[in-house]
Coordinates of C-alpha atoms in Angstrom, one line a residue:
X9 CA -10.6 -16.2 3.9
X10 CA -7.4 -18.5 3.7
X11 CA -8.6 -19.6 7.3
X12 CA -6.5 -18.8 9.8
X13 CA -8.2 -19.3 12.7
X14 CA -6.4 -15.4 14.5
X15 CA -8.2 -13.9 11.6
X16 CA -11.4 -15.1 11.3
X17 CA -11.7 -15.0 15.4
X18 CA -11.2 -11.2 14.7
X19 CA -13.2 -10.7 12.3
X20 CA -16.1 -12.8 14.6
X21 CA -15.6 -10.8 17.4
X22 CA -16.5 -7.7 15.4
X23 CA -19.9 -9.3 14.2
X24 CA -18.4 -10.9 10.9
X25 CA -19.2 -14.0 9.2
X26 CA -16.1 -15.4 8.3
X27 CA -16.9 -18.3 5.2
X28 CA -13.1 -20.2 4.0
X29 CA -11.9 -23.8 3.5
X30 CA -14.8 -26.9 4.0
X31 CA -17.5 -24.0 5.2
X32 CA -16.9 -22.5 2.1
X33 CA -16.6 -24.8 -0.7
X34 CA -16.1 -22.7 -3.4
X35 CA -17.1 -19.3 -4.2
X36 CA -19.6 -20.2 -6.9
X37 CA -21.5 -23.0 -4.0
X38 CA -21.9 -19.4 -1.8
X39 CA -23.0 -17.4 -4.4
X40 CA -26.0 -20.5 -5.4
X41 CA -26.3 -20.9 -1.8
X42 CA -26.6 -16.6 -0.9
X43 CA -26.5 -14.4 -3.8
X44 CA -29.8 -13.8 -3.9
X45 CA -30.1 -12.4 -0.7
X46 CA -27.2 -10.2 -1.4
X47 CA -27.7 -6.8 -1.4
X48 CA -23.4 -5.7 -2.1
X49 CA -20.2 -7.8 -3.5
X50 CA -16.8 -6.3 -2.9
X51 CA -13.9 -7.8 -5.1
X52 CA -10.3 -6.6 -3.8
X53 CA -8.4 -6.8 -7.0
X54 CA -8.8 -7.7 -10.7
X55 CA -6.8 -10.9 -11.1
X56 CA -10.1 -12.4 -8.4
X57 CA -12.8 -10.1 -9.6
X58 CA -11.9 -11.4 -13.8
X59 CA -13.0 -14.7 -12.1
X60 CA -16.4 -14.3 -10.3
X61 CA -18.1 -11.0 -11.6
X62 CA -19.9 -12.9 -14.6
X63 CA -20.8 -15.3 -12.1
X64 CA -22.1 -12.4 -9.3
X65 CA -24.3 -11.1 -12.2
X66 CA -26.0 -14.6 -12.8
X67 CA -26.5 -15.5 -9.3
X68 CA -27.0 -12.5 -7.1
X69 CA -28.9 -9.9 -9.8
X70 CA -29.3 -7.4 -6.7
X71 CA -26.3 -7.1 -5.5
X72 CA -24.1 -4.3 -6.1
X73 CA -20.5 -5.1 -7.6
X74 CA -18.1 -2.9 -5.4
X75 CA -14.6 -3.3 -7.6
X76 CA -11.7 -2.9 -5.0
X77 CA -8.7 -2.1 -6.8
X78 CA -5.9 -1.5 -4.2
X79 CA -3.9 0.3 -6.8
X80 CA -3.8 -0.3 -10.6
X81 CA -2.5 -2.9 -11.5
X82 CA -1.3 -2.0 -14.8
X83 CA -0.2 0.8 -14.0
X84 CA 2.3 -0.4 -12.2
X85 CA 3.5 -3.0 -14.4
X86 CA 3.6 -0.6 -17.0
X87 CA 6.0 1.7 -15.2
X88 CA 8.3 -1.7 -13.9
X89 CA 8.7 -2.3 -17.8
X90 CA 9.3 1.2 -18.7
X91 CA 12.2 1.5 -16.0
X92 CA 13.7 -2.0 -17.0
X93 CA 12.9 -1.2 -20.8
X94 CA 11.4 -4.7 -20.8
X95 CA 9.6 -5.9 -23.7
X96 CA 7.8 -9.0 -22.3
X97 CA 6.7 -6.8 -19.0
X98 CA 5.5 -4.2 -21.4
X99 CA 3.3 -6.9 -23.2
X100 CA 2.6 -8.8 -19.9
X101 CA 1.1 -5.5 -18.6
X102 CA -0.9 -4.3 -21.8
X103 CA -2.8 -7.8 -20.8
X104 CA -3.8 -6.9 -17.1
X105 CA -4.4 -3.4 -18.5
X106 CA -7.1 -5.0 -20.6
X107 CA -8.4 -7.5 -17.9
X108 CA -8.4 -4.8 -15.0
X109 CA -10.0 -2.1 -17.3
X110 CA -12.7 -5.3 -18.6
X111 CA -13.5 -6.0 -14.5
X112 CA -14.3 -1.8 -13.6
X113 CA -16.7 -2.7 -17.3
X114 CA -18.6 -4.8 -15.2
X115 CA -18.4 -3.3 -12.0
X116 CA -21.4 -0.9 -10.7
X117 CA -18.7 1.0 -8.9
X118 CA -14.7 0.9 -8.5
X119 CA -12.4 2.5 -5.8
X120 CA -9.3 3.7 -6.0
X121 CA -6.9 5.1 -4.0
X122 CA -5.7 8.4 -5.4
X123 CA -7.3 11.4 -7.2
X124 CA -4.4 10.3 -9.8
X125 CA -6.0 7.1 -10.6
X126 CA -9.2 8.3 -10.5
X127 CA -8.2 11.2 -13.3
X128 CA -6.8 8.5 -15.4
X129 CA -9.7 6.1 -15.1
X130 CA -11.7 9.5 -16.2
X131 CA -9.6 9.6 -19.2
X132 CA -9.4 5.8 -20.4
X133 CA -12.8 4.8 -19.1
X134 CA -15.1 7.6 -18.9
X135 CA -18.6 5.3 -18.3
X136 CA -17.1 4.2 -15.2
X137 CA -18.5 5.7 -11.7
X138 CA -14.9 5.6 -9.4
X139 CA -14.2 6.7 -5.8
X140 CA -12.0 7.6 -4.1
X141 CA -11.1 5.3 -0.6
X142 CA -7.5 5.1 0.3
X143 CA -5.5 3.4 2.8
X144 CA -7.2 4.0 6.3
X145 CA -5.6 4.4 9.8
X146 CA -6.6 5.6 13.2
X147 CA -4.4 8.3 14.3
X148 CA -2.0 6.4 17.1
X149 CA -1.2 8.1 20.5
X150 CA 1.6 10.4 20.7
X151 CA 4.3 9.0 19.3
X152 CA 8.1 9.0 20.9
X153 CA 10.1 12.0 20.0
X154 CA 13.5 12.6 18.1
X155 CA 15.5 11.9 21.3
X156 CA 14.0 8.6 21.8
X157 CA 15.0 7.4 18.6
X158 CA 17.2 6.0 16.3
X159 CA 18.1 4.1 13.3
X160 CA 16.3 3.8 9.7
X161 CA 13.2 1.5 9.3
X162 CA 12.0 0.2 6.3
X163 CA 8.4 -2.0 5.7
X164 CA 7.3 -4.1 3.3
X165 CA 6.0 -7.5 2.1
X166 CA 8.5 -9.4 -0.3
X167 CA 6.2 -11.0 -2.6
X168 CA 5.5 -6.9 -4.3
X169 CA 7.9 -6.7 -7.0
X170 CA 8.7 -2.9 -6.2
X171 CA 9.7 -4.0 -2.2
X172 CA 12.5 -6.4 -3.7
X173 CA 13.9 -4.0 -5.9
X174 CA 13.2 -0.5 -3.9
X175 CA 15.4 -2.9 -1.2
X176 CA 17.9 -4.3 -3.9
X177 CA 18.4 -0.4 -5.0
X178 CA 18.5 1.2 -1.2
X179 CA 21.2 -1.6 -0.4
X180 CA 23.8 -1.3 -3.2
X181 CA 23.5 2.4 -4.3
X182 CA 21.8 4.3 -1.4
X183 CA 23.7 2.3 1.6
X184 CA 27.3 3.1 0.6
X185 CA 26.9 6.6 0.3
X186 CA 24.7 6.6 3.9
X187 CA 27.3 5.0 5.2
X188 CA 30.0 7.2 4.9
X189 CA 27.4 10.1 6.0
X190 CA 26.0 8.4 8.7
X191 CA 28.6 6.2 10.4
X192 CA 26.5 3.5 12.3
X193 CA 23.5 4.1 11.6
X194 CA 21.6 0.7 11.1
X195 CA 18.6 0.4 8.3
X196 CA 16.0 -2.9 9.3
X197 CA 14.2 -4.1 6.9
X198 CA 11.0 -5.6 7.8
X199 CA 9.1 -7.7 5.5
X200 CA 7.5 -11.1 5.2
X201 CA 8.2 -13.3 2.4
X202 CA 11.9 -12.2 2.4
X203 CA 13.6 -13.6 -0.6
X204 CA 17.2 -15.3 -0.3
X205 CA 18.3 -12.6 -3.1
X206 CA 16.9 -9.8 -0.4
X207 CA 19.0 -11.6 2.0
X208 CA 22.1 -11.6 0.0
X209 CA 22.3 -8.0 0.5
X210 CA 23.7 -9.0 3.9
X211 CA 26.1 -6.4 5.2
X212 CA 27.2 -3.7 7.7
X213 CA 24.6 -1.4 8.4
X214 CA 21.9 -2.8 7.2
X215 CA 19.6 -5.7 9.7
X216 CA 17.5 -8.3 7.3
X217 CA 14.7 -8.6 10.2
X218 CA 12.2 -10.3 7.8
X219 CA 8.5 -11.2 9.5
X220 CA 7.6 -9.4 12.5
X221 CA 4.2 -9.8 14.2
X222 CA 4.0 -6.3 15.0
X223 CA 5.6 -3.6 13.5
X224 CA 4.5 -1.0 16.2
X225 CA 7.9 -1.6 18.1
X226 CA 10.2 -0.5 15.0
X227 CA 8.0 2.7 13.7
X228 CA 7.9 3.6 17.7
X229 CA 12.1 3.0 17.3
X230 CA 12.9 4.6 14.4
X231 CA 13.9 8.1 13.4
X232 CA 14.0 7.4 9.5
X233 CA 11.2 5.8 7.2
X234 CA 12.6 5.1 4.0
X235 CA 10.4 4.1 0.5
X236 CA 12.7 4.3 -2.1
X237 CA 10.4 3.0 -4.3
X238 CA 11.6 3.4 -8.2
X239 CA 7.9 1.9 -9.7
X240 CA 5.0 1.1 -8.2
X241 CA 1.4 2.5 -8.2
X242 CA -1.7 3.5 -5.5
X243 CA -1.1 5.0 -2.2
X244 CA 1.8 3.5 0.3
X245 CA 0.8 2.1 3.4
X246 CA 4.4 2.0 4.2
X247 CA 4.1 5.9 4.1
X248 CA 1.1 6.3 5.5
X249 CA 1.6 3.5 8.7
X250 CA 5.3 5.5 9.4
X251 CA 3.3 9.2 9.5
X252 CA 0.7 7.9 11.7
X253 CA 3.6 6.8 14.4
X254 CA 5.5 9.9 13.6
X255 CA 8.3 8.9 11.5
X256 CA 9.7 11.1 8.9
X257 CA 9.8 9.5 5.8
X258 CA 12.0 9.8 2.9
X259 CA 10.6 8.7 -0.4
X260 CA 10.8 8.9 -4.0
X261 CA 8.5 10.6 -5.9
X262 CA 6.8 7.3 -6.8
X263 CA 6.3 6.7 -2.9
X264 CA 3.9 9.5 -2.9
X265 CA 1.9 10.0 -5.6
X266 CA -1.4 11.1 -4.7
X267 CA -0.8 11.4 -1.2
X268 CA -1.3 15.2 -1.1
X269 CA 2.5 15.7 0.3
X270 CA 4.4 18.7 -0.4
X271 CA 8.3 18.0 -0.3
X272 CA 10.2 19.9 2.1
X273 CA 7.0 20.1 4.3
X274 CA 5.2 17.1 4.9
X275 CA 8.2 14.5 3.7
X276 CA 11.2 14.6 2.0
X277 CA 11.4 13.7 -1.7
X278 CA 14.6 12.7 -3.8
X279 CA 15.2 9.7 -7.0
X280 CA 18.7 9.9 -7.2
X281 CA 21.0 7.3 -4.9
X282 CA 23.4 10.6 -3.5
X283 CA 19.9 13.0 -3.3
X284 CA 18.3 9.9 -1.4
X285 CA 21.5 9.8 1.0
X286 CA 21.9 13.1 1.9
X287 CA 17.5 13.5 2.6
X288 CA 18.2 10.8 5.5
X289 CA 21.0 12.6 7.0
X290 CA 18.6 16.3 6.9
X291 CA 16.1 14.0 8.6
X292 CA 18.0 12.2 10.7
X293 CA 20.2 15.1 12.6
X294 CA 17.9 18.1 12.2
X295 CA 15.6 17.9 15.2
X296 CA 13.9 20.9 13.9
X297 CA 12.9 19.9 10.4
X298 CA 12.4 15.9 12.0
X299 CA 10.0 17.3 14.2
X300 CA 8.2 19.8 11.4
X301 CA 8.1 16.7 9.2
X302 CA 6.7 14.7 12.1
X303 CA 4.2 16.7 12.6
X304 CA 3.0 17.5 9.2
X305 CA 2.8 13.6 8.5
X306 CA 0.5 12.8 11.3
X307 CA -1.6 16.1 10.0
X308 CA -1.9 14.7 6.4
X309 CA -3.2 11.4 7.9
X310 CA -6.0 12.9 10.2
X311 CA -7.0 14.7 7.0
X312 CA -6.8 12.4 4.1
X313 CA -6.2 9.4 5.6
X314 CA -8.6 8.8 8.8
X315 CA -11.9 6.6 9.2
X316 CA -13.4 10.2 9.6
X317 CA -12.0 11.1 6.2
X318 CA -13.2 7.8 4.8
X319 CA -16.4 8.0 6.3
X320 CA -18.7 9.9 3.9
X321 CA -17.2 7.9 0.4
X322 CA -17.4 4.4 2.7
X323 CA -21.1 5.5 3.3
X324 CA -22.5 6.1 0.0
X325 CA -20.5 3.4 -1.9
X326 CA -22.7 0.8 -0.1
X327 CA -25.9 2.5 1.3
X328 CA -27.0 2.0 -2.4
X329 CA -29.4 -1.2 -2.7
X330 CA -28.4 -3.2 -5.5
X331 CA -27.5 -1.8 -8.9

């Protein structure tokens, strides 16, 4: 934990041992200190894991290496290079690919988000034992309906590469056409870690809110979700948080991979800048298809998405002792 004293007095009031800063020391002084006693170690993505795993097997032999993911990594940079046609990022992500494929090597178990990546981890490293856990939210109370809302709401944290340039893309080829479509409509963008290039974009019709403490109060607001994502990997908690409060979202395809979506039903689905445009406007002044879509996202949540649906997987990932 970075210790941030909100955090770690959540996590305590849950029953959570919270070690970070001069309680800490180092990870290596805990794992001397604990790792015997150890019975499971969850790493949350490679570029940690590639650090500590040869040290979890030296000093805490019965613990069980839980690999945490959060989407592959090289995946993702592989598709960034492939859309910029990027020599240096293609090299650059041939290196994590090795690294991230070398940590699930030494991991007893690795989760993933998506039947996707857990077919291609089949494929390229068949000895490895992968699960499946993906993003996980309660279902929220009733959210507002159509009439009670307006505007078009986008979320994300600006140190991901794919939220700068999903944003950079939405705000010089998407916004222009939406504008002439949807006179007055206002796009926020909410994000932490908001560059000064993001907020360049600066202009009518589009509301640079950077940091919020709670986004609650814009997904309750909005009529629109956008993730006009053009590379990425993993499952969207951008999609996923807008669904469970209702929201229609309009995505690209790369949004919502392995989300078990159908476009036209559960969210609507387009790549190009005009096909992006004209998806807002069907969702944003059909009340009939908003709330169809509005519905069917909250349904895909409850069934994919839910601590109920997470349950079973959480369960036997780490009732199993040791190795």
């Amino acid at each position: 934990l970075d210790g941030d004293a909100k955090y770690a007095a959540l996590l305590g009031a849950i029953g959570v041992e919270t070690l970070h800063g001069k309680f800490a020391g180092s990870v290596r002084r805990v794992l001397r200190e604990r790792g015997p006693t150890l019975d499971a170690i969850m790493f949350c993505r490679h570029y940690i894991a590639s650090q500590y795993v040869g040290s979890v097997r030296t000093l805490a032999p019965n613990a069980r290496i839980v690999f945490d993911t959060v989407d592959l990594h090289f995946v993702r940079e592989e598709r960034e290079a492939t859309l910029h046609a990027n020599a240096a990022m293609k090299q650059a992500a041939a290196v994590t690919r090795v690294r991230e494929l070398g940590v699930v090597a030494q991991s007893d178990v690795t989760l993933v988000v998506s039947a996707f990546e857990k077919n291609l981890l089949a494929e390229i490293a068949p000895k490895a034992i992968v699960e499946i856990v993906s993003n996980i939210q309660p279902l929220v109370p009733e959210p507002p309906p159509f009439a009670r809302r307006q505007g078009i709401v986008f979320i994300g944290g600006f140190r991901h590469p794919p939220n700068v340039d999903a944003v950079v893309w939405y705000a010089r080829e998407v916004l222009p056409i939406l504008r002439t479509l949807l006179p007055g409509v206002n796009t926020s963008i909410i994000g932490s870690n908001m560059t000064d290039g993001i907020r360049a974009l600066a202009q009518p019709g589009l509301d640079l809110v950077g940091f919020v403490e709670e986004t609650a109060p814009w997904l309750n607001g909005a009529r629109v979700s956008i993730a006009p994502l053009r590379y990425g990997a993993g499952v969207k908690g951008k999609v996923n948080e807008a669904m469970n409060y209702g929201v229609p979202v309009v995505a690209t395809g790369c949004a919502v991979e392995g989300m078990y979506l159908v476009a036209d039903r559960d969210v609507l689905v387009a790549d190009d800048a005009a096909g992006f445009a004209a998806a807002i406007v069907r969702a944003y002044n059909d009340e009939t298809l908003w709330n169809q879509l509005s519905a069917a996202g909250r349904d895909n949540l409850r069934q994919h998405f839910s601590p109920d649906a997470a349950a079973p997987t959480v369960r036997r990932v780490f009732a199993a002792r040791g190795k």
